[in-house]
XYZ file of C-alpha atoms in Angstrom:
661
model
C 12.755 -50.209 -65.622
C 10.158 -52.622 -66.729
C 6.793 -52.102 -65.058
C 4.686 -55.196 -64.594
C 1.493 -55.499 -66.367
C -1.466 -54.185 -64.779
C -4.026 -56.555 -66.097
C -5.492 -59.296 -63.927
C -5.087 -62.528 -65.903
C -3.898 -63.490 -69.430
C -7.446 -64.322 -70.342
C -9.008 -61.146 -68.733
C -6.323 -59.134 -70.473
C -7.594 -60.537 -73.749
C -11.266 -60.087 -72.923
C -10.526 -56.456 -71.709
C -8.707 -55.679 -74.795
C -11.425 -56.820 -77.131
C -14.323 -55.331 -74.999
C -12.283 -52.096 -75.013
C -12.313 -52.162 -78.737
C -8.665 -52.256 -79.325
C -8.297 -51.372 -82.960
C -8.558 -53.142 -86.372
C -6.372 -50.203 -87.654
C -4.229 -49.888 -90.742
C -0.966 -49.594 -88.601
C 0.267 -51.531 -85.643
C -1.442 -50.395 -82.533
C 1.693 -50.628 -80.614
C 3.078 -47.897 -82.926
C -0.059 -45.939 -82.828
C 0.214 -45.808 -79.009
C 3.948 -44.816 -79.322
C 5.408 -48.293 -78.361
C 8.965 -48.656 -79.883
C 10.251 -51.833 -81.297
C 7.440 -53.990 -80.336
C 8.733 -57.221 -81.269
C 11.589 -56.933 -78.612
C 11.941 -56.774 -74.881
C 13.056 -53.170 -75.371
C 9.470 -51.967 -75.809
C 8.732 -48.881 -73.800
C 5.938 -46.337 -73.659
C 5.587 -42.965 -71.890
C 2.272 -41.502 -70.494
C 2.835 -38.583 -72.865
C 2.787 -40.922 -75.946
C -0.254 -42.696 -74.640
C -2.052 -39.247 -74.119
C -1.391 -38.366 -77.567
C -2.750 -41.510 -79.134
C -5.735 -41.864 -76.847
C -6.620 -38.379 -77.585
C -6.556 -39.141 -81.338
C -9.137 -41.834 -80.574
C -11.151 -39.702 -78.388
C -11.457 -36.954 -81.090
C -12.896 -39.508 -83.504
C -15.669 -40.528 -81.006
C -19.267 -39.053 -81.576
C -21.102 -37.599 -78.632
C -23.496 -40.704 -78.701
C -20.478 -42.920 -78.430
C -19.500 -41.567 -74.951
C -22.818 -42.385 -73.445
C -22.151 -46.089 -74.560
C -18.857 -45.917 -73.017
C -20.300 -44.359 -69.844
C -22.776 -47.082 -69.724
C -20.169 -49.836 -69.910
C -18.041 -47.992 -67.351
C -20.923 -47.970 -64.908
C -21.928 -51.557 -65.562
C -18.577 -53.017 -65.046
C -18.035 -50.948 -61.835
C -21.515 -52.191 -60.690
C -20.589 -55.867 -61.729
C -20.408 -58.362 -58.667
C -17.554 -60.588 -58.175
C -19.684 -63.770 -58.245
C -20.825 -62.427 -61.748
C -17.433 -61.691 -62.858
C -16.385 -65.232 -61.894
C -19.294 -66.725 -63.794
C -18.441 -64.714 -66.983
C -14.713 -65.755 -67.020
C -15.142 -69.293 -65.658
C -13.730 -70.799 -68.682
C -10.352 -69.149 -68.204
C -10.258 -68.881 -64.463
C -10.836 -72.747 -64.327
C -7.658 -73.114 -66.187
C -5.624 -70.559 -64.035
C -6.538 -72.337 -60.621
C -6.148 -68.923 -58.672
C -6.644 -68.748 -54.941
C -9.576 -66.886 -53.612
C -7.396 -63.812 -52.817
C -6.092 -63.934 -56.339
C -9.456 -64.242 -57.786
C -10.569 -61.098 -56.149
C -7.506 -59.099 -57.242
C -8.188 -60.311 -60.791
C -11.785 -59.067 -60.492
C -10.643 -55.570 -59.165
C -8.106 -55.372 -61.983
C -10.666 -56.248 -64.669
C -12.744 -53.246 -63.443
C -9.675 -51.005 -63.377
C -8.650 -52.212 -67.048
C -11.951 -51.786 -68.603
C -12.626 -48.372 -67.183
C -9.326 -46.740 -68.159
C -10.619 -45.368 -71.454
C -13.346 -43.548 -69.788
C -11.209 -42.476 -66.894
C -8.596 -41.146 -69.371
C -11.223 -39.218 -71.387
C -12.290 -37.546 -68.009
C -8.691 -36.279 -67.744
C -7.510 -38.926 -65.273
C -4.324 -40.014 -67.152
C -2.991 -41.228 -63.800
C -5.240 -44.183 -64.118
C -3.013 -45.833 -66.487
C 0.073 -45.455 -64.010
C -1.956 -46.602 -61.030
C -2.652 -49.902 -62.931
C 0.852 -50.462 -63.964
C 2.401 -49.932 -60.582
C -0.187 -51.746 -58.330
C 1.591 -54.125 -56.226
C -1.241 -56.709 -55.967
C -1.645 -56.652 -59.650
C 2.153 -57.168 -60.147
C 2.167 -60.026 -57.691
C -0.906 -61.711 -59.466
C 0.971 -61.525 -62.745
C 4.238 -63.038 -61.184
C 2.013 -65.955 -59.824
C 0.414 -66.544 -63.335
C 4.009 -66.700 -64.963
C 5.131 -69.215 -62.282
C 2.001 -71.403 -63.207
C 2.787 -70.891 -66.964
C 6.365 -71.816 -66.394
C 7.713 -68.593 -68.074
C 10.352 -66.099 -66.737
C 9.793 -62.230 -66.307
C 6.230 -61.936 -67.720
C 5.951 -58.093 -68.112
C 3.949 -55.368 -69.872
C 6.430 -55.631 -72.851
C 5.405 -59.278 -73.458
C 1.895 -58.447 -73.399
C 2.305 -55.638 -75.865
C 4.140 -57.948 -78.197
C 1.742 -60.691 -77.910
C -1.340 -58.307 -78.835
C 0.273 -55.594 -80.836
C 3.597 -56.742 -82.098
C 4.634 -57.536 -85.553
C 3.403 -61.136 -85.070
C 0.746 -60.454 -82.656
C -2.931 -60.655 -82.560
C -3.455 -57.172 -83.957
C -1.135 -57.846 -86.769
C -2.974 -61.020 -87.691
C -6.222 -59.325 -87.608
C -4.918 -56.603 -89.987
C -3.865 -59.330 -92.411
C -7.265 -60.973 -92.117
C -8.914 -57.567 -92.987
C -6.613 -56.619 -95.795
C -8.530 -55.356 -98.846
C -11.615 -55.008 -97.039
C -13.912 -52.066 -98.115
C -15.324 -49.579 -95.693
C -18.759 -51.299 -96.107
C -17.352 -54.552 -95.381
C -15.517 -53.297 -92.331
C -18.879 -51.740 -91.110
C -20.556 -54.911 -91.514
C -17.974 -56.640 -89.389
C -18.223 -54.195 -86.729
C -21.950 -54.483 -86.514
C -21.857 -58.276 -86.692
C -20.640 -59.372 -83.214
C -20.391 -63.045 -84.429
C -18.118 -61.989 -87.334
C -15.889 -59.978 -85.015
C -15.438 -62.819 -82.590
C -14.765 -65.184 -85.521
C -12.052 -62.881 -86.854
C -10.509 -62.415 -83.395
C -10.462 -66.126 -82.654
C -8.762 -66.869 -86.084
C -6.178 -64.191 -85.317
C -5.670 -65.375 -81.716
C -5.270 -69.121 -82.750
C -2.549 -67.964 -85.326
C -0.554 -66.316 -82.722
C -0.958 -69.349 -80.523
C 0.386 -71.549 -83.105
C 3.637 -69.684 -82.873
C 4.916 -71.707 -79.878
C 8.354 -72.421 -78.284
C 11.051 -72.518 -80.879
C 9.263 -70.455 -83.595
C 10.822 -67.449 -84.716
C 7.427 -65.600 -84.262
C 6.843 -67.066 -80.726
C 6.076 -64.748 -77.924
C 6.586 -64.985 -74.125
C 2.752 -64.734 -73.816
C 1.888 -67.311 -76.533
C 4.314 -69.713 -74.678
C 2.425 -68.905 -71.455
C -1.000 -69.279 -72.867
C -0.136 -72.410 -74.422
C 1.429 -73.788 -71.236
C -1.855 -72.908 -69.413
C -4.018 -74.449 -72.039
C -6.136 -71.371 -72.578
C -7.635 -71.896 -75.868
C -9.490 -69.604 -78.393
C -12.798 -71.374 -77.497
C -12.170 -70.494 -73.925
C -11.784 -66.639 -74.712
C -14.896 -66.852 -77.132
C -17.094 -68.403 -74.344
C -15.966 -65.607 -71.875
C -16.697 -63.020 -74.387
C -20.127 -64.364 -75.159
C -20.897 -64.588 -71.201
C -19.666 -61.004 -70.905
C -22.135 -59.827 -73.568
C -24.959 -61.657 -71.972
C -24.263 -60.294 -68.428
C -23.087 -56.926 -69.469
C -25.119 -55.718 -72.561
C -23.503 -52.340 -72.662
C -20.232 -54.093 -73.619
C -20.925 -54.688 -77.255
C -22.170 -51.154 -78.093
C -19.058 -49.845 -76.488
C -16.879 -52.079 -78.463
C -18.598 -51.168 -81.769
C -18.324 -47.369 -80.967
C -14.639 -47.664 -80.327
C -14.104 -49.754 -83.262
C -15.774 -47.205 -85.585
C -13.763 -44.335 -83.985
C -10.490 -46.152 -84.830
C -11.564 -46.580 -88.446
C -12.152 -42.913 -88.596
C -9.117 -41.978 -86.740
C -6.701 -44.161 -88.688
C -8.078 -44.356 -92.082
C -9.094 -48.179 -92.336
C -10.480 -49.759 -95.511
C -10.304 -49.124 -99.134
C -12.960 -47.240 -101.060
C -16.092 -48.881 -101.997
C -16.817 -49.332 -105.670
C -20.113 -47.861 -105.150
C -18.489 -44.625 -103.767
C -19.601 -45.246 -100.118
C -17.464 -43.041 -98.030
C -17.577 -45.432 -95.017
C -18.416 -45.389 -91.415
C -19.260 -41.900 -89.930
C -20.100 -40.243 -93.218
C -23.343 -39.959 -95.100
C -23.275 -41.515 -98.541
C -23.026 -39.019 -101.407
C -22.465 -35.970 -98.997
C -19.068 -34.254 -99.356
C -17.833 -32.735 -96.084
C -17.377 -28.898 -96.269
C -13.838 -27.877 -96.930
C -12.039 -25.962 -94.078
C -8.641 -24.602 -93.452
C -6.833 -27.326 -91.496
C -4.338 -24.832 -90.227
C -6.930 -23.107 -88.165
C -8.853 -24.409 -85.336
C -11.915 -22.588 -84.299
C -12.212 -22.102 -80.422
C -14.703 -19.185 -80.677
C -17.477 -21.140 -78.986
C -15.129 -22.216 -76.294
C -14.547 -18.848 -74.966
C -16.214 -17.889 -71.555
C -15.944 -14.144 -69.985
C -16.325 -13.507 -66.226
C -15.646 -10.180 -64.712
C -13.704 -9.091 -67.973
C -11.520 -11.993 -68.195
C -11.868 -14.487 -71.002
C -10.765 -17.967 -70.645
C -10.702 -20.859 -73.313
C -11.847 -24.251 -72.466
C -9.851 -26.275 -74.960
C -10.558 -29.930 -75.233
C -7.300 -31.793 -75.664
C -8.973 -34.465 -77.921
C -10.143 -31.920 -80.326
C -7.021 -29.842 -80.550
C -4.804 -32.894 -81.087
C -7.052 -34.076 -83.904
C -6.666 -30.788 -85.429
C -2.844 -31.090 -85.075
C -3.011 -34.530 -86.694
C -5.078 -33.376 -89.488
C -2.699 -30.341 -90.224
C 0.468 -32.763 -90.233
C -1.468 -35.115 -92.560
C -2.468 -32.340 -94.896
C 1.143 -31.088 -95.111
C 0.003 -27.467 -95.286
C 2.278 -25.850 -92.849
C 3.640 -26.395 -89.378
C 1.682 -23.727 -87.522
C -1.724 -24.566 -85.956
C -3.780 -21.331 -85.259
C -6.245 -21.377 -82.435
C -8.875 -18.639 -83.432
C -10.731 -17.345 -80.509
C -12.599 -14.707 -82.782
C -13.836 -11.477 -81.312
C -13.330 -11.351 -77.567
C -15.042 -8.492 -75.699
C -12.666 -8.807 -72.520
C -9.810 -6.991 -71.243
C -7.795 -10.024 -70.397
C -7.609 -13.187 -72.474
C -6.286 -16.477 -70.951
C -5.426 -19.605 -72.899
C -4.084 -22.727 -71.516
C -2.315 -25.233 -73.701
C -2.126 -28.559 -71.926
C 1.149 -30.753 -71.886
C -0.878 -33.113 -74.032
C -1.395 -30.393 -76.694
C 2.301 -29.259 -76.567
C 3.563 -32.999 -76.720
C 1.155 -33.876 -79.622
C 2.288 -30.692 -81.522
C 6.023 -31.928 -81.202
C 5.072 -35.450 -82.088
C 3.398 -34.586 -85.258
C 5.933 -31.984 -86.315
C 3.751 -28.930 -85.730
C 6.365 -26.336 -84.840
C 3.999 -23.578 -83.653
C 0.839 -22.923 -82.040
C -0.612 -19.386 -82.819
C -3.461 -17.803 -80.730
C -5.339 -15.030 -82.480
C -8.230 -12.826 -81.309
C -9.323 -9.262 -81.975
C -6.524 -9.000 -84.631
C -3.603 -9.797 -82.222
C -1.728 -13.092 -82.924
C 0.836 -14.723 -80.632
C 2.766 -17.463 -82.326
C 4.548 -19.947 -79.847
C 7.293 -22.290 -80.824
C 6.563 -25.362 -78.844
C 9.697 -27.527 -78.943
C 11.222 -25.513 -76.044
C 8.430 -26.506 -73.618
C 7.987 -29.785 -71.759
C 5.062 -28.699 -69.568
C 1.617 -27.003 -69.998
C 1.793 -23.388 -71.259
C -0.717 -20.668 -70.380
C -0.780 -17.480 -72.291
C -2.295 -14.237 -70.728
C -2.878 -11.137 -72.843
C -4.209 -7.954 -71.299
C -5.207 -4.789 -73.185
C -3.689 -2.113 -70.887
C -4.950 1.480 -70.370
C -2.965 3.789 -72.800
C -1.685 5.736 -69.860
C 0.770 2.937 -69.277
C 2.505 4.153 -72.380
C 1.481 7.893 -72.497
C 2.694 8.360 -69.023
C 6.279 7.622 -70.083
C 6.377 8.881 -73.708
C 4.974 11.676 -75.784
C 5.462 9.724 -79.050
C 2.455 8.988 -80.999
C 0.872 5.642 -80.329
C 0.044 3.538 -83.267
C -1.650 0.558 -81.422
C -3.181 -0.385 -78.154
C -1.044 -1.230 -75.150
C -0.691 -5.074 -74.448
C 0.770 -6.980 -71.607
C 1.932 -10.436 -72.262
C 2.443 -13.104 -69.802
C 3.255 -16.734 -69.913
C 3.447 -19.665 -67.420
C 5.259 -22.956 -68.096
C 4.197 -25.717 -65.619
C 2.374 -23.181 -63.617
C 5.776 -21.010 -63.232
C 5.536 -17.494 -64.542
C 8.228 -17.382 -67.422
C 9.455 -14.092 -69.041
C 12.507 -15.246 -71.115
C 12.361 -17.842 -73.725
C 14.983 -19.692 -75.676
C 13.118 -19.491 -78.975
C 11.329 -16.105 -79.521
C 7.592 -15.767 -79.306
C 6.301 -13.835 -82.141
C 3.743 -11.016 -81.482
C 1.585 -9.738 -84.443
C -0.124 -6.466 -83.265
C -2.937 -4.533 -85.181
C -2.248 -0.912 -86.064
C -4.532 2.031 -85.288
C -4.660 5.672 -85.709
C -1.903 5.591 -88.383
C -3.293 8.498 -90.322
C -0.489 11.099 -90.845
C 2.123 8.656 -89.376
C 5.289 7.581 -91.251
C 4.642 3.826 -91.200
C 8.384 3.188 -91.949
C 9.331 4.724 -88.694
C 6.777 2.662 -86.588
C 8.427 0.338 -84.027
C 7.242 -2.145 -81.333
C 8.185 -0.955 -78.161
C 8.877 -2.559 -74.819
C 8.079 -0.420 -71.624
C 10.215 -1.384 -68.822
C 10.596 0.379 -65.633
C 9.075 3.653 -67.034
C 11.410 3.781 -70.172
C 10.952 2.696 -73.827
C 12.936 -0.091 -75.321
C 12.729 0.087 -79.293
C 12.397 -3.424 -80.627
C 11.727 -2.755 -84.348
C 9.194 -4.999 -86.171
C 8.169 -5.765 -89.810
C 5.158 -4.151 -91.292
C 2.496 -6.690 -92.705
C -0.251 -4.392 -94.032
C -2.125 -3.084 -91.052
C -0.069 -5.043 -88.497
C 3.456 -5.011 -87.454
C 5.274 -8.353 -86.528
C 7.998 -8.756 -83.911
C 9.516 -11.771 -82.411
C 10.256 -11.549 -78.788
C 12.565 -13.522 -76.368
C 11.024 -11.831 -73.398
C 7.648 -10.756 -72.328
C 6.512 -7.580 -70.778
C 4.212 -4.594 -71.971
C 4.326 -3.466 -75.594
C 2.820 -0.721 -77.728
C 3.618 0.338 -81.251
C 4.774 4.022 -81.681
C 6.170 6.306 -84.423
C 9.727 6.910 -83.464
C 11.164 9.788 -85.217
C 14.750 10.068 -84.600
C 16.885 13.089 -86.006
C 20.580 13.848 -86.036
C 22.405 17.142 -86.724
C 25.417 15.664 -88.291
C 24.185 13.629 -91.283
C 23.787 16.353 -94.187
C 26.885 15.079 -95.966
C 25.580 11.574 -96.273
C 21.755 12.499 -96.402
C 21.509 11.836 -100.085
C 22.384 8.091 -99.958
C 21.996 7.255 -96.179
C 19.688 9.701 -94.673
C 16.564 7.914 -94.775
C 18.147 4.586 -93.905
C 19.853 6.025 -90.757
C 16.344 7.363 -89.760
C 14.607 4.107 -90.306
C 17.185 2.054 -88.515
C 17.454 4.293 -85.691
C 13.642 4.264 -85.259
C 13.771 0.450 -85.113
C 16.226 0.747 -82.234
C 18.795 -1.082 -84.184
C 21.455 1.841 -84.340
C 21.876 4.678 -82.022
C 23.612 7.950 -81.926
C 26.694 8.814 -80.072
C 25.168 11.485 -78.018
C 24.474 15.137 -78.375
C 22.211 14.687 -81.199
C 25.082 13.195 -83.444
C 25.285 10.081 -85.400
C 28.868 10.134 -86.557
C 28.282 8.812 -90.013
C 32.005 8.533 -91.101
C 33.155 6.926 -87.958
C 34.240 3.372 -88.208
C 31.852 0.558 -86.881
C 33.261 -1.825 -84.330
C 32.788 -5.472 -84.407
C 30.528 -5.207 -81.247
C 28.492 -2.436 -82.658
C 27.706 -4.368 -85.908
C 26.869 -7.557 -84.063
C 24.232 -5.523 -82.125
C 22.950 -3.780 -85.197
C 22.519 -7.123 -87.229
C 21.074 -9.134 -84.408
C 18.552 -6.253 -83.388
C 17.618 -5.555 -87.059
C 16.855 -9.298 -87.840
C 15.164 -10.017 -84.619
C 17.604 -12.640 -83.357
C 17.791 -11.568 -79.799
C 18.094 -14.552 -77.393
C 18.962 -13.358 -73.851
C 19.821 -16.929 -72.971
C 22.592 -17.173 -75.322
C 25.944 -17.247 -73.596
C 29.261 -15.941 -74.917
C 32.323 -18.207 -74.910
C 34.915 -15.477 -75.684
C 37.414 -14.405 -72.835
C 37.250 -10.673 -73.767
C 33.438 -10.393 -73.615
C 31.950 -10.131 -70.191
C 28.537 -10.983 -69.147
C 28.014 -7.359 -68.045
C 29.167 -5.851 -71.402
C 26.296 -4.066 -73.310
C 27.236 -6.001 -76.386
C 27.509 -9.467 -74.742
C 24.004 -10.909 -75.724
C 24.371 -9.837 -79.295
C 27.956 -11.102 -79.699
C 26.792 -14.431 -78.086
C 23.770 -14.912 -80.628
C 25.916 -13.883 -83.547
C 28.617 -16.403 -82.574
C 26.027 -19.084 -81.805
C 24.506 -18.920 -85.103
C 27.790 -18.722 -87.007
C 27.268 -15.084 -88.187
C 30.624 -13.712 -86.762
C 33.797 -15.532 -85.757
C 36.281 -14.829 -83.262
C 39.685 -13.656 -83.815
C 41.156 -16.714 -82.075
C 39.811 -19.581 -80.038
C 38.632 -17.348 -77.116
C 39.133 -13.795 -78.571
C 36.397 -11.787 -80.061
C 38.073 -8.450 -80.253
C 34.731 -6.368 -79.760
C 36.409 -2.832 -80.216
C 38.039 -3.626 -83.280
C 36.547 -1.996 -86.487
C 35.229 -4.328 -89.333
C 36.006 -3.987 -92.904
C 33.539 -3.662 -95.516
C 34.171 -7.273 -96.691
C 33.607 -8.643 -93.219
C 30.425 -6.602 -92.822
C 29.054 -8.070 -96.201
C 30.030 -11.746 -94.977
C 28.426 -11.057 -91.626
C 25.013 -9.936 -93.605
C 25.276 -12.928 -95.800
C 25.629 -15.387 -92.981
C 22.737 -13.948 -91.083
C 20.439 -13.970 -94.136
C 21.252 -17.409 -94.873
C 20.649 -18.491 -91.407
C 17.307 -16.644 -91.031
C 15.823 -17.604 -94.601
C 17.558 -20.834 -95.338
C 19.057 -19.361 -98.508
C 21.946 -20.826 -100.718
C 24.151 -19.204 -103.065
C 22.626 -18.242 -106.211
C 25.550 -18.071 -108.481
C 29.380 -18.671 -108.716
C 31.497 -16.438 -106.558
C 33.615 -15.422 -109.722
C 30.476 -14.142 -111.653
C 29.061 -12.205 -108.620
C 32.322 -10.536 -108.014
C 33.255 -9.601 -111.558
C 31.466 -6.239 -111.139
C 34.228 -5.127 -108.865
C 37.606 -4.354 -110.235
C 39.415 -4.902 -106.997
C 37.737 -8.243 -106.085
C 41.248 -9.858 -106.039
C 41.690 -7.736 -102.817
C 38.982 -9.643 -101.125
C 40.174 -12.265 -98.603
C 39.756 -15.928 -99.975
C 37.829 -16.666 -96.673
C 35.217 -13.788 -97.275
C 34.680 -14.141 -101.100
C 31.589 -16.284 -100.814
C 30.014 -13.780 -98.318
C 30.726 -10.811 -100.550
C 29.695 -12.697 -103.605
C 26.281 -13.619 -101.885
C 25.728 -10.049 -100.733
C 26.538 -8.650 -104.186
C 24.205 -11.038 -105.871
C 21.279 -10.026 -103.665
C 21.711 -6.428 -103.954
C 22.804 -5.750 -100.452
C 26.070 -4.167 -101.293
C 27.133 -2.068 -104.258
C 30.598 -0.475 -105.194
C 31.699 2.783 -105.679
C 33.154 3.647 -109.300
C 33.425 -0.151 -109.949
C 35.316 -0.729 -106.814
C 34.334 -2.535 -103.581
C 37.123 -1.500 -101.280
C 36.959 -4.764 -99.348
C 39.545 -3.882 -96.963
C 38.390 -0.416 -96.193
C 36.934 0.125 -92.593
C 33.104 0.160 -92.766
C 31.513 3.366 -91.610
C 28.405 3.830 -89.554
C 26.493 5.303 -92.560
C 27.419 2.292 -94.639
C 26.267 -0.117 -91.970
C 23.009 1.790 -91.765
C 22.445 1.310 -95.418
C 23.316 -2.240 -95.634
C 21.182 -2.983 -92.496
C 18.203 -1.124 -94.153
C 18.664 -3.258 -97.251
C 18.821 -6.199 -95.087
C 15.541 -5.676 -93.259
C 13.790 -4.950 -96.484
C 15.099 -7.949 -98.301
C 12.461 -10.446 -99.830
């Protein structure tokens, strides 16, 4: 539903827009602010979109600029109604408002011109308060009647000022080809700025009724006989009565030039506003935002006071540089037991809007990477380094890291389960004498350990988690008393995969290496080994109950297309899988995780197997892919595609998969 414009009058709207420094930028402002299809009545905008774009502007304001805005904010709020009426007499005289309506327009002018400062202070609701104020809406309706136009709305003003045929578009055309120095000269010369505005405004007013470029507002202004000269006189009066207006407008105009890259390079090499000539800014890693100076510690708890505008500027810079889709917020070394990092909704929305998939928080060697697309509210991450006894009280296994407790709130609500896994990267310690290949990230739940695996990355271990709890890295040595016959070709692989928690014994210290693997068992092995767990996935198979131990693994495997049912609603979890089926599942999983494509023709990859003709046509591509990547090998020149896969064979192929690069 359309919301009526929250600006006092047509003229006051134009004055407020000009005084507020609405941009002379290289793209349509409506697009910059998130307006869609600005030349039609379908134009819409959300507060989230406004927050992103306003924050981009704020990020490009210098500290001294904010003192200018504050001065203007205070002066406008101290402006008496009589002075307001004197300033805008050239326009108010044309509108012939009642005393009550004039008072409403006065209040609305104060609201409109203070919005930028209010929003910077975090009061985004100021925009909504203007849009939904009944008195302001009634005033606009009354002006529409006087102007003999129907349904004068916020959309109409967006089109008039920022549409493809609007004032801002005409200003852009007038400024086309200007150098940075010329732009700066225009900003610094009020008369030049006013002349440009008058020219642009006059062009739009010439698009009157019947013209393809005509707007509802241009028709209304034309009918009300409000001329560019009227506006120019009002702005001159404003500059005289409120001297802080001009510096505020100039500061915002300069910020827009910095924010949106206006102007072409000067022949003399002048880098433009905001940069010292001849000085090359220091190069920085645009993927890292240094927040170390924003950390405060109280009673052992560190909190980070992120400024939305600054983080959003970093997001925008990373997106523009096209150097990855993860912004890392670096807190540096933090000497506190608990660290709390709030990410506002504005930051989350900005990341999504600019295509930044993840926000990573790093400190003391710990990194938590958060996929943002799953969240529509503010997120707060909490990390606490717990006492080692949290782990040593429940296990005698050797610890290879500190114990960490992770917590997350979404919209203020504690959340422990995520649709997209959050990746934790933990620094290792005390690893001398430990078998690093047997290290596993371990979840501590109700006094028991759950081995989650993890991938070694130098002196770190990385593990995606779809749930949060307490975690520690341990060396998990697992031994079985029945694997002697397969020790030479599968012994180490069984030990490593068991250490990662991807495969388990059958009880009594036995592994049963020659036993066939069921479809349910292999689904779990594969999903656990590749860190694809998603506790929110739901199975659609009629023979898989929610309470079955394999249900979450089957659900994820089916969701990702790794495994198919044996019918529309039948999974057949207890049936054994063949070697060809196993190879196909591995291939599908790797393609899904790594976005891989077939590396050669199926015939070429399968030519090494003398029994390739026995492979089911539906499985040949999968077997060929696995063979081409060295994930499967034959025996005496044969692949034996229809033989039941054994647990030992499954361990070997899973081992090769997790070490695939």
